[in-house]
Coordinates of C-alpha atoms in Angstrom, one line a residue:
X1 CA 37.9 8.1 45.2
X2 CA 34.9 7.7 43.1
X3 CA 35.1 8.2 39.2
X4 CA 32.4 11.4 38.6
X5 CA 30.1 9.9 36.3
X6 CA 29.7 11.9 32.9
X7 CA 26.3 12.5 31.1
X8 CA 26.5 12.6 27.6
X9 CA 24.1 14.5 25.9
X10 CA 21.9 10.8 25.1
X11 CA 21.8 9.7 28.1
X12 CA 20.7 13.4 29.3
X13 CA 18.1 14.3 27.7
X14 CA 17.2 11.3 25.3
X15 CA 13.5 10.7 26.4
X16 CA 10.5 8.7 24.9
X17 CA 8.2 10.2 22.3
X18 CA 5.8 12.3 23.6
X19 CA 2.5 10.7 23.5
X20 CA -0.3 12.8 24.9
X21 CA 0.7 15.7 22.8
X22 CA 0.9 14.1 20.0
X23 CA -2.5 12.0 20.7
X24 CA -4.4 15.2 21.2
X25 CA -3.4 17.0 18.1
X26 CA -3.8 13.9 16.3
X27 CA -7.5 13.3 17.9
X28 CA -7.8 17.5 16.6
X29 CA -6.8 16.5 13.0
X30 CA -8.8 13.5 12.7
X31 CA -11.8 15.5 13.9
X32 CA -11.3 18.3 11.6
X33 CA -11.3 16.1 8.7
X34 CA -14.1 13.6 9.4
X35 CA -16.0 15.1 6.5
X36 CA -13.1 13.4 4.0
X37 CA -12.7 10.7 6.0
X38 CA -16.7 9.7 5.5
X39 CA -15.9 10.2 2.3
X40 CA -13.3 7.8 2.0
X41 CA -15.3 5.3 4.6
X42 CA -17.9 5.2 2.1
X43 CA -15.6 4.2 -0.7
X44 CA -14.2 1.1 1.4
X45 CA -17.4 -0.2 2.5
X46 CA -18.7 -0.2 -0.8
X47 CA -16.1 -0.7 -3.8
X48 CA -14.4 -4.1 -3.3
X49 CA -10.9 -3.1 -4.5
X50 CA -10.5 -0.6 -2.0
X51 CA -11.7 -2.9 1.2
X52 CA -8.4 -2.9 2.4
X53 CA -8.9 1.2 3.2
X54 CA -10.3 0.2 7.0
X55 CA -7.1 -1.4 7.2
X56 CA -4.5 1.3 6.7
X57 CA -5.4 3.6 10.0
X58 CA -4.9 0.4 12.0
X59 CA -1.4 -0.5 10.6
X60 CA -0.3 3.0 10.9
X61 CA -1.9 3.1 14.6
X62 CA 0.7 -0.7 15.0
X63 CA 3.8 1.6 13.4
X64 CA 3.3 4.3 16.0
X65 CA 3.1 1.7 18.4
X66 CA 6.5 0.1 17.7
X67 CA 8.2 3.7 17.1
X68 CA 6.7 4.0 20.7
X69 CA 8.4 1.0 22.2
X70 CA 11.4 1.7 19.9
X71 CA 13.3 3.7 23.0
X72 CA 13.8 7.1 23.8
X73 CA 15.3 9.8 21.6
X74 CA 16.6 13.2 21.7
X75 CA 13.5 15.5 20.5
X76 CA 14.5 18.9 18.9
X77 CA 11.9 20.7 17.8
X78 CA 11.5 22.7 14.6
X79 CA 8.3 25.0 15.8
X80 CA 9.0 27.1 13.0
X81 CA 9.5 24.9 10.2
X82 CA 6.2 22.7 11.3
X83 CA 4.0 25.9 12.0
X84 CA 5.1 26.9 8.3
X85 CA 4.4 23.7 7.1
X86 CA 0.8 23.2 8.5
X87 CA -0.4 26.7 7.1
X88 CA 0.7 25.0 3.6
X89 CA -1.4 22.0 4.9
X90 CA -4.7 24.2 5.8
X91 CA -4.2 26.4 2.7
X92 CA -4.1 23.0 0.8
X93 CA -7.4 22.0 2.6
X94 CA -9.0 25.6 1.2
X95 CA -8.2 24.8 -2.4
X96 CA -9.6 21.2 -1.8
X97 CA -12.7 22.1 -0.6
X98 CA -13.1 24.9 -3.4
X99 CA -12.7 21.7 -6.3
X100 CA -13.7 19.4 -4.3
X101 CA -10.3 17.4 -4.9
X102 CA -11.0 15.1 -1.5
X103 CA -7.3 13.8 -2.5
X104 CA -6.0 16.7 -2.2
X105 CA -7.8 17.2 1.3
X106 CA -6.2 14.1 2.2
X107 CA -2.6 15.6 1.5
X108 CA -3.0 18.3 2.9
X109 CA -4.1 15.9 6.3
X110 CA -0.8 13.8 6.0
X111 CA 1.4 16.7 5.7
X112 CA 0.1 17.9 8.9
X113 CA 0.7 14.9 10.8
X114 CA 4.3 15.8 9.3
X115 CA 4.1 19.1 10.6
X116 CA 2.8 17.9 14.0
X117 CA 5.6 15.9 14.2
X118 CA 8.0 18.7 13.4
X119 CA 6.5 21.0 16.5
X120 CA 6.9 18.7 19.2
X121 CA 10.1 16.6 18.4
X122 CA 11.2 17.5 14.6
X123 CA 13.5 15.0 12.4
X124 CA 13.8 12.8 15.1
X125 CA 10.3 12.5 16.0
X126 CA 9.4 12.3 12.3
X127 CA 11.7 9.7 11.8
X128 CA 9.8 7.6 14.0
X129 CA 5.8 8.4 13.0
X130 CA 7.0 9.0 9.3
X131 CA 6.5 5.3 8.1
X132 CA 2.9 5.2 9.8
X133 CA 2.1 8.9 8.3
X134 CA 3.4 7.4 4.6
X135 CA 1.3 4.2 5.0
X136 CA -1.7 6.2 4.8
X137 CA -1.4 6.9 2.0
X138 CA -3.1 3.7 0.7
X139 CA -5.9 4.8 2.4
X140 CA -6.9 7.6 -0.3
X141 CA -8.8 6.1 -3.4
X142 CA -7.1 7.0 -6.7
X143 CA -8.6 10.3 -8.4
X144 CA -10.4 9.1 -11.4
X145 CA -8.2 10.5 -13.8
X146 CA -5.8 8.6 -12.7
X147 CA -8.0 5.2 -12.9
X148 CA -8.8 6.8 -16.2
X149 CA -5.0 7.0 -17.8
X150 CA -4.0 4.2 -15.8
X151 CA -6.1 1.8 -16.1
X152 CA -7.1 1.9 -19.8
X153 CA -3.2 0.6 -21.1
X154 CA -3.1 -1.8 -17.9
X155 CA -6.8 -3.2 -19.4
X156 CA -5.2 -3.5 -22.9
X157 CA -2.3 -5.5 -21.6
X158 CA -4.6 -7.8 -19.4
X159 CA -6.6 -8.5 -22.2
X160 CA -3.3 -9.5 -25.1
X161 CA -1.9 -11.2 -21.8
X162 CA -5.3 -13.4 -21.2
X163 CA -6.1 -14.2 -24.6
X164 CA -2.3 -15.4 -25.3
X165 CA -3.1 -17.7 -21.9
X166 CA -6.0 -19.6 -23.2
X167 CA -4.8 -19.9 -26.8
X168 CA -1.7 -21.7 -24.9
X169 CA -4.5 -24.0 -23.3
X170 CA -6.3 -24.7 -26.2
X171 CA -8.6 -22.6 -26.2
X172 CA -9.8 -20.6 -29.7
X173 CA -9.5 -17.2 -28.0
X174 CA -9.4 -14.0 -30.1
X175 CA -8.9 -10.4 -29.2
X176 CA -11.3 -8.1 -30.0
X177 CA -10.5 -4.8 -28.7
X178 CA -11.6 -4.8 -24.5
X179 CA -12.8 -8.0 -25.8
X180 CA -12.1 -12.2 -25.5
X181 CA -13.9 -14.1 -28.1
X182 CA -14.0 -17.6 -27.0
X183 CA -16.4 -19.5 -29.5
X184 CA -19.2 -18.3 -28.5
X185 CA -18.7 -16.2 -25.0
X186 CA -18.0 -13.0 -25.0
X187 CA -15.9 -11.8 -22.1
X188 CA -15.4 -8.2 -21.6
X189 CA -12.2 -6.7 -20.0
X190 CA -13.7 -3.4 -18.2
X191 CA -12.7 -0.7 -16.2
X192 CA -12.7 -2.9 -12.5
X193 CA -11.0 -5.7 -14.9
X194 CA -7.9 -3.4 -15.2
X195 CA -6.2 -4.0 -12.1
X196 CA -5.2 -0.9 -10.9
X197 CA -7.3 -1.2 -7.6
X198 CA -5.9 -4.3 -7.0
X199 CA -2.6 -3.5 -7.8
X200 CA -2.7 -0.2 -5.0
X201 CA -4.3 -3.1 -2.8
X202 CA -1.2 -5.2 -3.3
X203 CA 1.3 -2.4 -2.9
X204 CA -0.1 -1.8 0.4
X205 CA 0.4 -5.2 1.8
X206 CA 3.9 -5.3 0.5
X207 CA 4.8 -2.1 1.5
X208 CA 3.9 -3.2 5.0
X209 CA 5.4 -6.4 4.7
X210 CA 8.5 -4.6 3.7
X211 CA 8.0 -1.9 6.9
X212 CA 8.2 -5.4 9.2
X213 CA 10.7 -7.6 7.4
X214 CA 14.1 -7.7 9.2
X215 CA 16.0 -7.9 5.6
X216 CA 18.8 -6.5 4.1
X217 CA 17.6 -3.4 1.7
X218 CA 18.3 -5.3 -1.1
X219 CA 15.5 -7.7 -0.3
X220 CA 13.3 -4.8 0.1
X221 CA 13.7 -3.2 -2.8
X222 CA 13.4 -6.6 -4.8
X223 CA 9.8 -7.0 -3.0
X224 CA 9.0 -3.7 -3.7
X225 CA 9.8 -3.8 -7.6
X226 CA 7.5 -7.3 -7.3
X227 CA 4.6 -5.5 -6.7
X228 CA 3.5 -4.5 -10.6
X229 CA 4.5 -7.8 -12.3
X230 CA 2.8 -9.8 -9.2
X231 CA -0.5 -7.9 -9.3
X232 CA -0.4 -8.0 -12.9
X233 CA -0.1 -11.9 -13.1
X234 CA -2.8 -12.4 -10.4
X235 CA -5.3 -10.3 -12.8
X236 CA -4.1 -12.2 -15.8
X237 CA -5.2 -15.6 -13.7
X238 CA -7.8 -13.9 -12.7
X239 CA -9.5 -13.1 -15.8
X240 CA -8.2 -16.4 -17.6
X241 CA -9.9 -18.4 -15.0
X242 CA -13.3 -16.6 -15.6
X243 CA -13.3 -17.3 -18.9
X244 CA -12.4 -21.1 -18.6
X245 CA -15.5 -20.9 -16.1
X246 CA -17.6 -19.4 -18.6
X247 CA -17.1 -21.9 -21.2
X248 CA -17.1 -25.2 -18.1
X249 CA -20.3 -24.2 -16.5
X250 CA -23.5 -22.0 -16.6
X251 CA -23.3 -18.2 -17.2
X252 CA -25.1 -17.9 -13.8
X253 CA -22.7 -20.2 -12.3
X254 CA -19.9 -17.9 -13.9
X255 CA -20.7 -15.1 -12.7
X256 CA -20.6 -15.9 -9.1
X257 CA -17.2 -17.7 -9.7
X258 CA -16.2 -14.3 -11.4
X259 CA -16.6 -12.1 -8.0
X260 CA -14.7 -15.6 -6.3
X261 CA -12.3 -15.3 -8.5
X262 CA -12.0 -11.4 -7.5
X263 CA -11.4 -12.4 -3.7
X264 CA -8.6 -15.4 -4.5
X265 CA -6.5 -13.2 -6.7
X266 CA -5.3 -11.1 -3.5
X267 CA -4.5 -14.5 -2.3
X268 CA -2.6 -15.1 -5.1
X269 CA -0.3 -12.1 -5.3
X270 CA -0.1 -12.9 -1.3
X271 CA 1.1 -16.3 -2.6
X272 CA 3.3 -15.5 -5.3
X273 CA 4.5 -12.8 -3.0
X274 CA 5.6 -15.0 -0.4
X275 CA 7.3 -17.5 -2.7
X276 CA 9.4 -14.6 -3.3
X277 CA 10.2 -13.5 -0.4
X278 CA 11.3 -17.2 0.4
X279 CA 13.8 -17.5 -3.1
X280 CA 15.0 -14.1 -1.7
X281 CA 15.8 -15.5 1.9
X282 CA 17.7 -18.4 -0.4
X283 CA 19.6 -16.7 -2.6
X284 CA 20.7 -14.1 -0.4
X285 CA 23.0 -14.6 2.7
X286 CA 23.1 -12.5 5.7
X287 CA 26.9 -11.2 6.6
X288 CA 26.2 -11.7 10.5
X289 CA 25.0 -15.0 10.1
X290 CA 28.0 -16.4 7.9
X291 CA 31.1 -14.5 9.4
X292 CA 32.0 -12.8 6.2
X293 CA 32.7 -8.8 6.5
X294 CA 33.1 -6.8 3.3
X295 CA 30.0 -6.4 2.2
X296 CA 26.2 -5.6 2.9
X297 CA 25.0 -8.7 1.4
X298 CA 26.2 -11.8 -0.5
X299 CA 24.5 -14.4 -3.0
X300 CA 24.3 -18.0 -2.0
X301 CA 25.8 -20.6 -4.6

């Protein structure tokens, strides 16, 4: 006699994520808010430091994609929840368009692809799109208040921090305000100087990296606390190298290095960002790997 075989309730009705559903209300959303997005568009193509904008929408599409092939799951959907959620969303869009606050807009977009994701599968489905909906984020240029009260005491510390650098290469630098006196160059620390831009740039290829890495949470975390004092050394290096350049070779031929110089810092932080991703793998050990229970992680010695 046979043993009955017994469905539990995963194996019953555990299915993939819907995908044409969520496609077409996607396709609806992205539609609706092609204004903003031209908006945006405009910003990456032509302000350097936020390049990395025509990025974002193709990592997030890569996220969905792996929370596709991740398996099936048990969808329970939380119509009302979601439907309450996305008339917050379009109410958000009104205010937006009133100011025009096209951050705002762009809020009010992500929280309805949360809301989407609530109708047709809730926490479980939103547990699966909700690291590609967060990754847009870094798609949205930074209000200009922000780049304002940001970037003005990130500017002053890139400056002290510069000048302190080539006095410790022997250079006669001096402070002056925004300012690096170097005998007779005068190099100006301005507003695009400040690395804030950079510094969003960097947090969103860490942030990914972090998304894909196979690491213990600590390592995380340490990469994500990285991202400030990394971005903040690459603009130091950035700016000290521009005015070793300035005082080596032609003002023309300084210049050019300068917008070089902007293009091999993200190489730099991408660098300095792997070398520490590499003392983390050494330092810490993996449990699984060494046959030593107890705890989530361990330090080498």
């Amino acid at each position: 006699m046979s043993t009955p075989e017994v469905l539990t309730p995963s194996s019953s009705s555990a299915t993939k994520p819907p995908l044409w559903p969520l496609a077409a209300l996607g396709g609806l959303l992205v539609w609706a808010y092609m204004p903003m997005l031209r908006v945006f568009a405009d910003k990456w193509l032509y302000d350097p430091q936020y390049s990395h904008g025509f990025l974002v929408p193709i990592f997030s599409a890569y996220l969905l994609r792996r929370a596709w092939q991740a398996g099936p799951l048990i969808p329970s959907p939380m119509p009302v929840l979601g439907y309450g959620l996305l008339i917050v969303a379009f109410g958000m869009r009104i205010v937006a368009g009133s100011i025009l606050f096209h951050q705002l807009d762009a809020a009010s977009l992500l929280l309805a692809f949360v809301a989407m994701s609530l109708v047709v599968g809730g926490r479980p489905l939103l547990q699966r799109t909700g690291p590609a909906i967060g990754f847009l984020v870094f798609m949205v240029p930074l209000p200009y208040e922000l780049e304002r009260n940001v970037g003005q005491p990130l500017k002053v510390a890139a400056t002290a921090s510069s000048t302190y650098l080539l006095q410790t290469l022997g250079q006669p630098a001096i402070q002056d305000g925004n300012l690096i006196l170097i005998d007779e160059v005068r190099l100006g620390v301005v507003d695009a100087c400040s690395g804030l831009k950079m510094l969003v740039t960097f947090a969103a290829f860490s942030v990914g990296a972090v998304l894909l890495m196979e690491r213990s949470r600590f390592e995380k975390l340490m990469v994500l606390l990285g991202i400030i004092p990394i971005a903040i050394v690459s603009n130091v290096l950035r700016i000290t190298a521009t005015g070793l350049s300035y005082l080596i070779v032609s003002n023309k031929s300084a210049e050019f290095l300068h917008d070089v110089y902007g293009y091999l810092m993200m190489l730099m932080g991408l660098a300095l960002l792997a070398l520490e991703v590499w003392v983390l793998k050494k330092l810490v050990l993996d449990p699984d790997s060494s046959g030593i229970a107890g705890s989530k992680f361990q330090f080498r010695t």
